[in-house]
PDB file of C-alpha atoms and ligand atoms in Angstrom:
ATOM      1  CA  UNK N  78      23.965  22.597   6.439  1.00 46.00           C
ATOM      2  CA  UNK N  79      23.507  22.636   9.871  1.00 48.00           C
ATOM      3  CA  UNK N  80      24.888  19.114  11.822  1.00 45.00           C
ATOM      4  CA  UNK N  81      21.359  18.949  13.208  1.00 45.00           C
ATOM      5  CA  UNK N  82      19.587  19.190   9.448  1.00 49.00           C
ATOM      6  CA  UNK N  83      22.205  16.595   8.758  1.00 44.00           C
ATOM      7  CA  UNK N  84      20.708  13.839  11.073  1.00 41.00           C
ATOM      8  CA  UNK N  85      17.188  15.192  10.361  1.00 47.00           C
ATOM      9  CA  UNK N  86      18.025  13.903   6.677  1.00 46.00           C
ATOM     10  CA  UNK N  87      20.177  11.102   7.237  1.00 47.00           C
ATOM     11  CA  UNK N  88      17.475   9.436   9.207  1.00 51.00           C
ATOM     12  CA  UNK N  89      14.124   9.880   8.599  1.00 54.00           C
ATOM     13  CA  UNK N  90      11.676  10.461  11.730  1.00 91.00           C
ATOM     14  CA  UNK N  91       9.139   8.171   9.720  1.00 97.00           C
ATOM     15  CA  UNK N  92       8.376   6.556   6.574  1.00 98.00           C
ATOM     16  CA  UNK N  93       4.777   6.850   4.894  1.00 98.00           C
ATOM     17  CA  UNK N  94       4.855   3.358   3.391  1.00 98.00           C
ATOM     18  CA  UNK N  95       1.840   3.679   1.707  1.00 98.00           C
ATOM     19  CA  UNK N  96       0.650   7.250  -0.340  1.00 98.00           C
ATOM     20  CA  UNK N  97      -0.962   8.177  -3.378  1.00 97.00           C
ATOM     21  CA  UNK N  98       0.948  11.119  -4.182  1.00 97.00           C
ATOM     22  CA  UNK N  99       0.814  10.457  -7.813  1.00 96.00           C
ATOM     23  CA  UNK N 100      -2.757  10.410  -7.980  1.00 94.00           C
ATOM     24  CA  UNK N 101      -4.626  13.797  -9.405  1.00 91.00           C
ATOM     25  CA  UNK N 102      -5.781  15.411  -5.833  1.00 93.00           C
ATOM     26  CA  UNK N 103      -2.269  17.007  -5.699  1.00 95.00           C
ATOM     27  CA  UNK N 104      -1.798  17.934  -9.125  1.00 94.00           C
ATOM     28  CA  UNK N 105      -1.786  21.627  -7.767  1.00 96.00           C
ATOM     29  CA  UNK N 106       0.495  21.359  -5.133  1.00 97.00           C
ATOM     30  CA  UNK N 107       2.363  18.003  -5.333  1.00 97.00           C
ATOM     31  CA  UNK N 108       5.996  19.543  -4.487  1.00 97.00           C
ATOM     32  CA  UNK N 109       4.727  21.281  -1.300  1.00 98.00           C
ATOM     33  CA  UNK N 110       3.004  18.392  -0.175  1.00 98.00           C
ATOM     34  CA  UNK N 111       5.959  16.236  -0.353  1.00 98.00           C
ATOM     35  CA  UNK N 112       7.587  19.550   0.927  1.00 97.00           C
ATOM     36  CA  UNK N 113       5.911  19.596   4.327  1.00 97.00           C
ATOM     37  CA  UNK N 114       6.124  15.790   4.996  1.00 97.00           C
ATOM     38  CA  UNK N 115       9.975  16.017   4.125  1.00 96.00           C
ATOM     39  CA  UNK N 116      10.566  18.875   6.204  1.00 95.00           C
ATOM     40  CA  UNK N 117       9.269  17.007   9.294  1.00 95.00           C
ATOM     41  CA  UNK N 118      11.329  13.952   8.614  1.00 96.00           C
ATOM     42  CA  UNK N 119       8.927  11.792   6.878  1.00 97.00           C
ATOM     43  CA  UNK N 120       9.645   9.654   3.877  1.00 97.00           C
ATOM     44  CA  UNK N 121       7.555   8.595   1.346  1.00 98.00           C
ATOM     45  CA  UNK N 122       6.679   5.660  -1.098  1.00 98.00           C
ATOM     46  CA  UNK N 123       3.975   6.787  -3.525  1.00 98.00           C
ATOM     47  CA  UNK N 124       1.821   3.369  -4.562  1.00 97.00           C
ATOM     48  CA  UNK N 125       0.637   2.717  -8.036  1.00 96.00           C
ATOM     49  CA  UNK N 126      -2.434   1.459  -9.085  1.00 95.00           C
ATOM     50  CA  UNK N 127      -2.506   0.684 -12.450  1.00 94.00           C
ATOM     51  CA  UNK N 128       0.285   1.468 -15.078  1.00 95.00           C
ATOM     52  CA  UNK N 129      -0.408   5.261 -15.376  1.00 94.00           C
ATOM     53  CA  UNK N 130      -0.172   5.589 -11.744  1.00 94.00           C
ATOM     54  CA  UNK N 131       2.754   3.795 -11.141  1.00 96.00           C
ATOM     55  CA  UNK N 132       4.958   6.068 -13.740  1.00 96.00           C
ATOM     56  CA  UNK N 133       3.380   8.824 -12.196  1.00 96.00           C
ATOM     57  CA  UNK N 134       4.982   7.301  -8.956  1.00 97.00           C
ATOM     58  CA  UNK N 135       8.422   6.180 -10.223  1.00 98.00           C
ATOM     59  CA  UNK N 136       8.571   9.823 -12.236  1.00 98.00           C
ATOM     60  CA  UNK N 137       7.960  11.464  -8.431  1.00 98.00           C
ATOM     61  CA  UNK N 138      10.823   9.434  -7.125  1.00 98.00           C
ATOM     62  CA  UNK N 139      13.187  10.132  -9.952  1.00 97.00           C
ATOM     63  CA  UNK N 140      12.415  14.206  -9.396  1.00 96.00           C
ATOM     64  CA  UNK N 141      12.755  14.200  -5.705  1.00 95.00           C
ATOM     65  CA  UNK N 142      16.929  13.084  -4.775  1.00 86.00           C
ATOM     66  CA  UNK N 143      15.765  12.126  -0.955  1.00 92.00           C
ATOM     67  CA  UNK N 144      13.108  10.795   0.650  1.00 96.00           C
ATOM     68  CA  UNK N 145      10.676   9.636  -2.232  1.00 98.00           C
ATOM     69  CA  UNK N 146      10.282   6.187  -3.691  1.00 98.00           C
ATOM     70  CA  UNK N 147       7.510   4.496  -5.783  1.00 98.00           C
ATOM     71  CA  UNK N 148       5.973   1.309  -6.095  1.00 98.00           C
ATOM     72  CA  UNK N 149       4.364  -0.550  -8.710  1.00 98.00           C
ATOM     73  CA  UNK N 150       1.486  -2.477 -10.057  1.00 97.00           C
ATOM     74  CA  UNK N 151      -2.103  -2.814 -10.907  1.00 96.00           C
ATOM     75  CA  UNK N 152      -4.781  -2.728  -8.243  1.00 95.00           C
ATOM     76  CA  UNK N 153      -7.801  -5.315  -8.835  1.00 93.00           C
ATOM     77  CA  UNK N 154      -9.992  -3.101  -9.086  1.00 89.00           C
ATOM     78  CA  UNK N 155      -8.118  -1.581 -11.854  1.00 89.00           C
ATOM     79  CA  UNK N 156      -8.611  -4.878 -13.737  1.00 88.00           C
ATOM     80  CA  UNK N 157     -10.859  -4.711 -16.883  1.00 82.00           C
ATOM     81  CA  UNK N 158     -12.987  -7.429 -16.704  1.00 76.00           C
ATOM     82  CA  UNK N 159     -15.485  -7.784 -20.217  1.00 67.00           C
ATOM     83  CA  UNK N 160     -15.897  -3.976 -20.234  1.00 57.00           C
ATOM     84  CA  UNK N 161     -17.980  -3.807 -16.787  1.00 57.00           C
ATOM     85  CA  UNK N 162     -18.982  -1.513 -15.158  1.00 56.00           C
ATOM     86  CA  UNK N 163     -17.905  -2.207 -11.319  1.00 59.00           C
ATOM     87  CA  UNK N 164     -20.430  -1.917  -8.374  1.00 57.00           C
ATOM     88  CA  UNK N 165     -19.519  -1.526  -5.241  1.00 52.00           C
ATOM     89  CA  UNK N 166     -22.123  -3.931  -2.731  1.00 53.00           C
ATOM     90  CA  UNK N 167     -23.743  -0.385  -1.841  1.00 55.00           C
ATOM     91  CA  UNK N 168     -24.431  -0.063  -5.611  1.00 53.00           C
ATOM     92  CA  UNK N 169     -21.829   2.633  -5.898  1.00 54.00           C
ATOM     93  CA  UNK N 170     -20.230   2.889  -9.662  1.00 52.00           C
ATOM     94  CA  UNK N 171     -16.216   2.367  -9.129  1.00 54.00           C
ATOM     95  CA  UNK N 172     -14.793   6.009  -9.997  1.00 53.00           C
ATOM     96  CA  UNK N 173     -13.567   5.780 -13.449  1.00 50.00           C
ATOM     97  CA  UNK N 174      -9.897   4.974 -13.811  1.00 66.00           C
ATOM     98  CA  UNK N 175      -7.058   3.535 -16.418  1.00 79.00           C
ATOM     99  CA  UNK N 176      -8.377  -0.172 -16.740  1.00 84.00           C
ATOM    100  CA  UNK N 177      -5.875  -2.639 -17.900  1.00 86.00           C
ATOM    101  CA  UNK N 178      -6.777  -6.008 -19.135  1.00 86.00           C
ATOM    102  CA  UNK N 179      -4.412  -8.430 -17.905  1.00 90.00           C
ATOM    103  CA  UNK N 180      -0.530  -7.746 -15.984  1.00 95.00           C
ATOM    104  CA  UNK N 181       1.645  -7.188 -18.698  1.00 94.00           C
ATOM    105  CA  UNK N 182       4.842  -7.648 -17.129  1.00 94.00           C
ATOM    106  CA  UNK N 183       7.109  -6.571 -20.060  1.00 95.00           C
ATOM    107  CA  UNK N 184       5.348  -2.824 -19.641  1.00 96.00           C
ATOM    108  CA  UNK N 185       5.919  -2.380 -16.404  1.00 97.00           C
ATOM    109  CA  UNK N 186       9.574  -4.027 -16.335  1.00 96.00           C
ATOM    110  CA  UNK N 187      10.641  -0.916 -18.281  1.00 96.00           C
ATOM    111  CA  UNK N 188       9.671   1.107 -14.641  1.00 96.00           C
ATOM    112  CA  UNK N 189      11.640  -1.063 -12.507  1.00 95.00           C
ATOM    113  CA  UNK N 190      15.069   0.540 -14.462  1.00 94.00           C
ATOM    114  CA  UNK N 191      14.465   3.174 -12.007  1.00 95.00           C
ATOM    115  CA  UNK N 192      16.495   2.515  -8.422  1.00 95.00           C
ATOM    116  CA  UNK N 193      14.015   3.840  -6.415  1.00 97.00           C
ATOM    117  CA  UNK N 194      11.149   1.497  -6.779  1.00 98.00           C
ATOM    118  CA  UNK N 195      10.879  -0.093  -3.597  1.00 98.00           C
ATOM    119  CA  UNK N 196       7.934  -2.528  -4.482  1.00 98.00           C
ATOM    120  CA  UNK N 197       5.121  -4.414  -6.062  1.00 98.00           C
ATOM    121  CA  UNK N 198       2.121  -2.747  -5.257  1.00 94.00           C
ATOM    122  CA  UNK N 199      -0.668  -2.027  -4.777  1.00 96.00           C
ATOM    123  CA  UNK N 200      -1.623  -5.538  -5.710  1.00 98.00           C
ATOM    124  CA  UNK N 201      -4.024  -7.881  -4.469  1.00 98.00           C
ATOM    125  CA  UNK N 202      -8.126  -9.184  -3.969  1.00 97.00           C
ATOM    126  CA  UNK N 203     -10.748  -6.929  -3.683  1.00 94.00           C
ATOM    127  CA  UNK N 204     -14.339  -8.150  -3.182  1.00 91.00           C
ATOM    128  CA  UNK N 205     -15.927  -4.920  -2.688  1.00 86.00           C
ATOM    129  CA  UNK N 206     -16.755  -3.947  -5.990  1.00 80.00           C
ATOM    130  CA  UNK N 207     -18.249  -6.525  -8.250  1.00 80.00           C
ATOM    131  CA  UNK N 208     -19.879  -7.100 -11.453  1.00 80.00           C
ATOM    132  CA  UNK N 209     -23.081  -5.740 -12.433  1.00 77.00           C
ATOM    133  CA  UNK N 210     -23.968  -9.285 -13.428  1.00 82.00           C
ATOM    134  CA  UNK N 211     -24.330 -12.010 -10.269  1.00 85.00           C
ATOM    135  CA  UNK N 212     -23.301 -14.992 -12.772  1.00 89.00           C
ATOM    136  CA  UNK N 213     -20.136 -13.382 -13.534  1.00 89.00           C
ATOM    137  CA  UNK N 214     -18.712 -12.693  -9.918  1.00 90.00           C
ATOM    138  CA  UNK N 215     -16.952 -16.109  -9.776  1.00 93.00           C
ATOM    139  CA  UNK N 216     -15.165 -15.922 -12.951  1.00 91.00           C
ATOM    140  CA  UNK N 217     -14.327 -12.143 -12.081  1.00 92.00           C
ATOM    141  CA  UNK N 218     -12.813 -13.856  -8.581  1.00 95.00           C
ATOM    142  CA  UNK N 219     -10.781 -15.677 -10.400  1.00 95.00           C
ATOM    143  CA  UNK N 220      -9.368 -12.866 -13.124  1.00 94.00           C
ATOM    144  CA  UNK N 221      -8.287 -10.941  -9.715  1.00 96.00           C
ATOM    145  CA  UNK N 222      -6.535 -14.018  -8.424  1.00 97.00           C
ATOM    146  CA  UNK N 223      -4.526 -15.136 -11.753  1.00 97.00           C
ATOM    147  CA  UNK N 224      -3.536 -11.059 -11.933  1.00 97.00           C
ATOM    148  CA  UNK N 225      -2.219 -10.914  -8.612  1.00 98.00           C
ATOM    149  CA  UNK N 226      -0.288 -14.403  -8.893  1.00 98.00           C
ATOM    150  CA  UNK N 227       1.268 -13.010 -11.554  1.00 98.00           C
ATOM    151  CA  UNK N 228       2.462 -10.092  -9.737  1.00 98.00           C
ATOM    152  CA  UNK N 229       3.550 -12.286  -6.634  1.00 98.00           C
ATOM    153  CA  UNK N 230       6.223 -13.945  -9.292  1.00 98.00           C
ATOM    154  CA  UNK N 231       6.986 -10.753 -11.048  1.00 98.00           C
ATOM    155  CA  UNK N 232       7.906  -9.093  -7.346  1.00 98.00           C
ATOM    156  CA  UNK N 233      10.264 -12.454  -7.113  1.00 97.00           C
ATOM    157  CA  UNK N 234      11.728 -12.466 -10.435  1.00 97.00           C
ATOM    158  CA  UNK N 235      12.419  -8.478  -9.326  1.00 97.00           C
ATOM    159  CA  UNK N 236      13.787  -9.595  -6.236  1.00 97.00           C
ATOM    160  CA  UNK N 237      11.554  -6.591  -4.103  1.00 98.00           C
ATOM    161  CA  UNK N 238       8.645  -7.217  -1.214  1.00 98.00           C
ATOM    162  CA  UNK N 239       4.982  -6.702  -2.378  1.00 98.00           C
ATOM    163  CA  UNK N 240       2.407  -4.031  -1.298  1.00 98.00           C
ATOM    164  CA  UNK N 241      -1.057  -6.192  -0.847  1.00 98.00           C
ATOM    165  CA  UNK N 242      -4.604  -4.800  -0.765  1.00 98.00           C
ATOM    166  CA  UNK N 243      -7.158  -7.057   0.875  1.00 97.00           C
ATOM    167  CA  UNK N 244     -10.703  -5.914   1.086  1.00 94.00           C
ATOM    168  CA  UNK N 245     -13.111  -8.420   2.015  1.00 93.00           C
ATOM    169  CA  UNK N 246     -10.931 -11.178   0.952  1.00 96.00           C
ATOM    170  CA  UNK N 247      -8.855 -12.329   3.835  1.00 96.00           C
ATOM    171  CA  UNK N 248      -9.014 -16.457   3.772  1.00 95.00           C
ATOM    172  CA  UNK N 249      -9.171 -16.673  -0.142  1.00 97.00           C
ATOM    173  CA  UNK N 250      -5.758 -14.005   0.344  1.00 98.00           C
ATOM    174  CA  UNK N 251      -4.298 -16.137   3.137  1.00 98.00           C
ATOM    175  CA  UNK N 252      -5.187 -19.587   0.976  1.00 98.00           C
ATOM    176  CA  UNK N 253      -3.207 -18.282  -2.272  1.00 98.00           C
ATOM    177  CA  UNK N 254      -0.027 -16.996  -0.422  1.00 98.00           C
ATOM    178  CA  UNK N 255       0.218 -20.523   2.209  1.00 98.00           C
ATOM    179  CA  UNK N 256      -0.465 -22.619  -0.261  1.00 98.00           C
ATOM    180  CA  UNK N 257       2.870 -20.673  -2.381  1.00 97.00           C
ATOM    181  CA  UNK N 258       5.028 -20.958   0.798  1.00 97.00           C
ATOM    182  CA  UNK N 259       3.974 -24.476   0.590  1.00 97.00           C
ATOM    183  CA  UNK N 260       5.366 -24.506  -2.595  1.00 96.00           C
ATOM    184  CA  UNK N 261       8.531 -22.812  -1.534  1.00 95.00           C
ATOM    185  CA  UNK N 262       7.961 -19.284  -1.987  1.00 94.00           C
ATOM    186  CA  UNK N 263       9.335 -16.833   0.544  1.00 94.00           C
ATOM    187  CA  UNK N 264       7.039 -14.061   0.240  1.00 97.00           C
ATOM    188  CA  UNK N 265       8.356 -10.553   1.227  1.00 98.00           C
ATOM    189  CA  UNK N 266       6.062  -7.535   1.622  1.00 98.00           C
ATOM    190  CA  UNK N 267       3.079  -6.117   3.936  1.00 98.00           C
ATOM    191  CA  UNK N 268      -0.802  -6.446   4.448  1.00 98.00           C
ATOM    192  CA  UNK N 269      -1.613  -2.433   3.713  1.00 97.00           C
ATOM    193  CA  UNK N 270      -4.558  -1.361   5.911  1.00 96.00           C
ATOM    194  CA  UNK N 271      -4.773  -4.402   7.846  1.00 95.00           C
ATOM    195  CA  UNK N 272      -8.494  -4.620   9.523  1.00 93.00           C
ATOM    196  CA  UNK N 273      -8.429  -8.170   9.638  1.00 92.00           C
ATOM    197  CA  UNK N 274      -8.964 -10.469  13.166  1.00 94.00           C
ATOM    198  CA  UNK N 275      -5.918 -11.341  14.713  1.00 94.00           C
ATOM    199  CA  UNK N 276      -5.736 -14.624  13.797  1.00 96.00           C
ATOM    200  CA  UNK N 277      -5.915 -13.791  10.040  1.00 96.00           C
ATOM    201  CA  UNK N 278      -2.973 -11.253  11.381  1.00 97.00           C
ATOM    202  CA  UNK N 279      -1.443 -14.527  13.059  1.00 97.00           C
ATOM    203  CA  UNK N 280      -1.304 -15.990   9.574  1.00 98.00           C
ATOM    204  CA  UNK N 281       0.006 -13.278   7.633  1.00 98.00           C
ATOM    205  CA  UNK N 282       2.412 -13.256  10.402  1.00 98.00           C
ATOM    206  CA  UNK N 283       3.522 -16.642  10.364  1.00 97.00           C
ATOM    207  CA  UNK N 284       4.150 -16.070   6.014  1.00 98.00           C
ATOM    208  CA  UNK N 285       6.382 -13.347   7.434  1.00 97.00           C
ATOM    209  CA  UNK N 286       4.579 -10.491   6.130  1.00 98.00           C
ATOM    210  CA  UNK N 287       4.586  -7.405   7.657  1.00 98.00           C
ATOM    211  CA  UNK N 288       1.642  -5.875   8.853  1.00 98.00           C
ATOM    212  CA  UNK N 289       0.545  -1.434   7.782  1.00 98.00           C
ATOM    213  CA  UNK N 290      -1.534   0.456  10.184  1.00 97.00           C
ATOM    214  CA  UNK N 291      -3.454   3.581   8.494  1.00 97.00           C
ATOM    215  CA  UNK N 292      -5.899   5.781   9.707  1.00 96.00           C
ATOM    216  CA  UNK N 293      -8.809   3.128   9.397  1.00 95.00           C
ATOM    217  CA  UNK N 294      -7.574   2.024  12.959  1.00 95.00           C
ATOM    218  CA  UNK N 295      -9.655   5.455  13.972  1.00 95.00           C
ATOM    219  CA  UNK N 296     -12.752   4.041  12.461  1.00 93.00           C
ATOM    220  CA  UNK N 297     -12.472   0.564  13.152  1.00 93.00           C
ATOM    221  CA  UNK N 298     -11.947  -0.872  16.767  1.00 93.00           C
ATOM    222  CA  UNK N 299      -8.281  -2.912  16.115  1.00 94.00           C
ATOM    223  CA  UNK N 300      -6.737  -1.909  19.509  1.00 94.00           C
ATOM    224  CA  UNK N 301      -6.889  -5.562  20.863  1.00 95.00           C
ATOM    225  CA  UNK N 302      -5.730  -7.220  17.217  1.00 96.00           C
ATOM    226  CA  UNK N 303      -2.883  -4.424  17.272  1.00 96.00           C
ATOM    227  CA  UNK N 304      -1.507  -4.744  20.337  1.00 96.00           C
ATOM    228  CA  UNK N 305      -1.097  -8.480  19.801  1.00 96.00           C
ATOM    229  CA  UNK N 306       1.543  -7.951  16.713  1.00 97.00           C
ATOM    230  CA  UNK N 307       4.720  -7.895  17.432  1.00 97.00           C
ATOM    231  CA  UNK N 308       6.593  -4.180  16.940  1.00 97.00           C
ATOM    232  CA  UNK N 309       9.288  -5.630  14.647  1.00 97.00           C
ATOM    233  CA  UNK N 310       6.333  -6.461  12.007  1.00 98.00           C
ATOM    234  CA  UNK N 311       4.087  -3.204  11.659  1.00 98.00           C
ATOM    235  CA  UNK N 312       4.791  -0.076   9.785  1.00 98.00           C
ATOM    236  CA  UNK N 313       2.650   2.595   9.818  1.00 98.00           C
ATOM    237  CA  UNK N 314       1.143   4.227   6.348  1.00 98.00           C
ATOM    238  CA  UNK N 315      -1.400   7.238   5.915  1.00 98.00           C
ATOM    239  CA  UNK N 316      -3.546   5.499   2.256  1.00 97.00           C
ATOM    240  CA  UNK N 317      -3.081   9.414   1.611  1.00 97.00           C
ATOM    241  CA  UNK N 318      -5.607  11.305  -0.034  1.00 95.00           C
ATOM    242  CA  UNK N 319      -7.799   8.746   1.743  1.00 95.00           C
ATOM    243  CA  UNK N 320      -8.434   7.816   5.468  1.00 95.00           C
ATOM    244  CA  UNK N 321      -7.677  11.543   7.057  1.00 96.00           C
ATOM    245  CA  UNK N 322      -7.075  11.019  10.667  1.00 96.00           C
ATOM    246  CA  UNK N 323      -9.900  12.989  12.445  1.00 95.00           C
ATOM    247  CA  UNK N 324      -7.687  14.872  14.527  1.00 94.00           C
ATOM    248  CA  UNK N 325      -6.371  16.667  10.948  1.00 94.00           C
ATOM    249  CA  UNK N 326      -9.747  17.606  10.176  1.00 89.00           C
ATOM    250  CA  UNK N 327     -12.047  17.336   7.405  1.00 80.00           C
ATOM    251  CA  UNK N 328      -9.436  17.257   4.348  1.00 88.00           C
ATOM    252  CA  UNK N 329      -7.768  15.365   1.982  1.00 95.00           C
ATOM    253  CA  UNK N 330      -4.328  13.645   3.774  1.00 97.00           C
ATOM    254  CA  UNK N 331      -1.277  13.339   3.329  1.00 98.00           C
ATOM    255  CA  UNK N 332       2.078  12.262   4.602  1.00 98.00           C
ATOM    256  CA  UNK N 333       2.891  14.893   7.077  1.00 97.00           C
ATOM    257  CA  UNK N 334       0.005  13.522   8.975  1.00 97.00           C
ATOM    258  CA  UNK N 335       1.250   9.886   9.288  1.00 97.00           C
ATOM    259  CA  UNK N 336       2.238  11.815  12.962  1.00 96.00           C
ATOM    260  CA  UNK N 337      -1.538  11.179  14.600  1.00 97.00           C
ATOM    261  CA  UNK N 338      -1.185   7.022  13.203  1.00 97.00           C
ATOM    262  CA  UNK N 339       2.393   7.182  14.724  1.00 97.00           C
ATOM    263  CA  UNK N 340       1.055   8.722  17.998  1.00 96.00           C
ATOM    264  CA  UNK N 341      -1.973   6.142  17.982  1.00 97.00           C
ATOM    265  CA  UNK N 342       0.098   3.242  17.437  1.00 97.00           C
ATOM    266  CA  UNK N 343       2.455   4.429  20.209  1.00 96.00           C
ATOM    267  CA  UNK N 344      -0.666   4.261  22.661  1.00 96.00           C
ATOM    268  CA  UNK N 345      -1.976   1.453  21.674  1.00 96.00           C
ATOM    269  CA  UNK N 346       1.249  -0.826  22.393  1.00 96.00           C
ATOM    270  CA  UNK N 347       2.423   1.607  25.421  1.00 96.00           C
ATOM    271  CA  UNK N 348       5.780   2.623  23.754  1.00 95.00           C
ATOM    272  CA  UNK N 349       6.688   6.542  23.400  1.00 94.00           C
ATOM    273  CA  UNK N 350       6.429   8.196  20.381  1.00 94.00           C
ATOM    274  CA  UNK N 351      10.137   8.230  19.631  1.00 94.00           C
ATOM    275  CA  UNK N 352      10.512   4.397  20.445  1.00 95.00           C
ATOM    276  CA  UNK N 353       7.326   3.903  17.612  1.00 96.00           C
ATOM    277  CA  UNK N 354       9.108   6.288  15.144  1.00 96.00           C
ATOM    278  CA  UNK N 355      12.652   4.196  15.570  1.00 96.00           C
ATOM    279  CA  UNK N 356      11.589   0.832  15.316  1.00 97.00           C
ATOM    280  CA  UNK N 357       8.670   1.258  12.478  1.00 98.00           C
ATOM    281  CA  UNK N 358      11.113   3.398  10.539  1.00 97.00           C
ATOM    282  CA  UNK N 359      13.718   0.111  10.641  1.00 97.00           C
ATOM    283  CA  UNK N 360      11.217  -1.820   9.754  1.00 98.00           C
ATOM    284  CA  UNK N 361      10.340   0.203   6.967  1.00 98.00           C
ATOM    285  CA  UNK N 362      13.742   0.350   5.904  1.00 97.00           C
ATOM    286  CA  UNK N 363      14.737  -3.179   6.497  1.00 97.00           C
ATOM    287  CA  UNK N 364      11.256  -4.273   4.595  1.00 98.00           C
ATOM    288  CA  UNK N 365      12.037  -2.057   1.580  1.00 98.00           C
ATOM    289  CA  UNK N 366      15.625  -1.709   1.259  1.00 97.00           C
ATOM    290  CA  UNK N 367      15.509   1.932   1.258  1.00 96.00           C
ATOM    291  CA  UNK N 368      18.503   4.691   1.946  1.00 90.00           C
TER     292      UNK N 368
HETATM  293 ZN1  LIG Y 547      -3.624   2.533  -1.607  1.00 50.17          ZN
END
C-alpha cells in the first residue's frame, strides 16, 4: 500500500455519524455504497431503528474491518402503542415497520458484544406521527418518554453516548434530559438533525451534547442558529437514504455525499473545507470513541 493510501485510511477525511445503511434501499448494492464513501475517506455509523435494524447495523460493522460502525436502539416511532395505526399530522399512514412493544434491554444487550457499536440510537420523542385516536395522544406521549428513559440508562449502564431524534418535541426533550443532569446524570451523545432555535441549541449545549448537521440545513434556514455553535460541538451526518442534498440530485443519499453538508457547514462558519473536515472528524471521534 501506497504511504499516501496509508494516511487516507488511518485518518478518515469525514465521518457520516448518522446513516441508514442497514435499511432495505441498499439491499442491491450495500457493499458499493459503503465502497464509494470509503474510498473518499468517509466513515460511517449505520443507526438502528428498532431491533431488526440495529443487527442489520452491528452485522454491517462486523463485515466491514475499517470504517463502519453501528448503533443501536428503537426509534419512537417504532414503538407499538395498542396496535395503532400511526398518522402523521398530514394524515399520512407511518410506513410499515418492525414495531416493538416496550425496550427490552436484555435483547439488545446481546448486540452490544460486538466492539464496534459506537452508540444508543436512534432514540428519542417524536410528535409527528400520532394516534388515530385524539384521547390517546397523551398517554402515547408518555409511552415515548418512559422508552427513551430507558434507553438514556441503558446507554449509561453501556458506558457509550446516545444518538437522539427530536421532531417536534424540543422543550418536553430538553425538560427530561435537565431535569436527569439535575439528578446527576452526565449525558453523552448528539441532537441528530438539529432544526431547533438557538436557544434550544444553547440548552442542549449547556447538557454537553453535541449538536449533527444533515442536509435539512438546505431546506430549512439554520445559517444564523449554526453559526452561533461552537465548532468543537457539531458533527456533520447525511440521515442517508433521506435528506439528499440538492446539489446530488434527485436520488436516494448516501455517505459519499456528506461532502456538499461538509462544504455547507464550512461556509456557513467561514472555515475551509479541510479545517471543517479536521475538527468535525475529532469530534466525531472524540464523541464516539472510534479508531
Ligand atoms: Zn435516522
Amino acid at each position: 500500500m501506497k504511504m499516501q493510501d496509508q494516511i487516507k485510511k488511518e485518518n478518515p477525511c469525514l465521518v457520516d455519524t448518522h446513516a441508514h445503511l442497514n435499511f432495505f434501499d441498499y439491499d442491491k448494492d450495500r457493499q458499493e455504497t459503503i465502497k464509494r464513501s470509503l474510498e473518499k475517506g468517509i466513515w460511517i455509523i449505520n443507526v438502528g431503528t428498532n431491533f431488526q435494524s440495529s443487527q442489520k447495523a452491528s452485522a454491517i460493522a462486523e463485515d466491514n474491518s475499517k470504517g463502519v460502525f453501528a448503533a443501536i436502539g428503537l426509534h419512537p416511532t417504532n414503538i407499538d402503542y395498542k396496535k395503532f395505526s400511526l398518522f402523521s399530522q398530514k394524515g399520512q399512514r407511518k410506513p410499515e415497520s418492525f414495531l416493538e412493544e416496550d425496550f427490552d434491554d436484555e435483547k439488545y444487550e446481546t448486540l452490544t458484544k460486538n466492539k464496534k457499536i459506537a452508540a444508543i440510537g436512534e432514540i428519542g420523542l417524536d410528535y409527528f406521527y400520532k394516534p388515530e385516536n385524539p384521547e390517546d395522544i397523551d398517554d402515547y406521549k408518555a409511552k415515548q418518554k418512559e422508552i427513551f428513559e430507558k434507553q438514556l440508562n441503558f446507554s449509561q449502564k453501556k458506558g457509550l453516548p446516545v444518538i437522539i431524534h427530536c421532531r417536534g418535541a424540543h422543550n418536553e426533550m430538553l425538560g427530561i434530559l435537565e431535569e436527569r443532569k439535575a439528578k446527576g446524570f452526565q449525558q453523552k451523545g448528539v441532537i441528530h438533525c438539529f432544526n431547533g432555535t438557538f436557544a434550544q441549541a444553547e440548552r442542549y449545549l449547556q447538557l454537553g451534547l453535541f449538536i449533527g448537521i444533515n442536509g435539512i440545513i438546505f431546506k430549512m434556514d439554520l445559517e444564523k442558529t449554526i453559526n452561533k455553535i461552537p465548532m468543537d460541538r457539531i458533527v456533520l451526518e447525511t440521515d442517508c437514504p433521506f435528506l439528499t442534498p440538492p446539489m446530488a440530485g434527485f436520488k436516494r443519499n448516501e455517505p459519499a455525499f456528506l461532502s456538499h453538508i461538509a462544504e455547507k457547514t464550512a461556509a456557513i462558519k467561514g472555515f475551509s473545507l479541510q479545517e471543517i473536515s479536521k475538527i468535525t472528524t475529532a469530534n466525531a471521534h472524540q464523541l464516539f470513541n472510534i479508531k
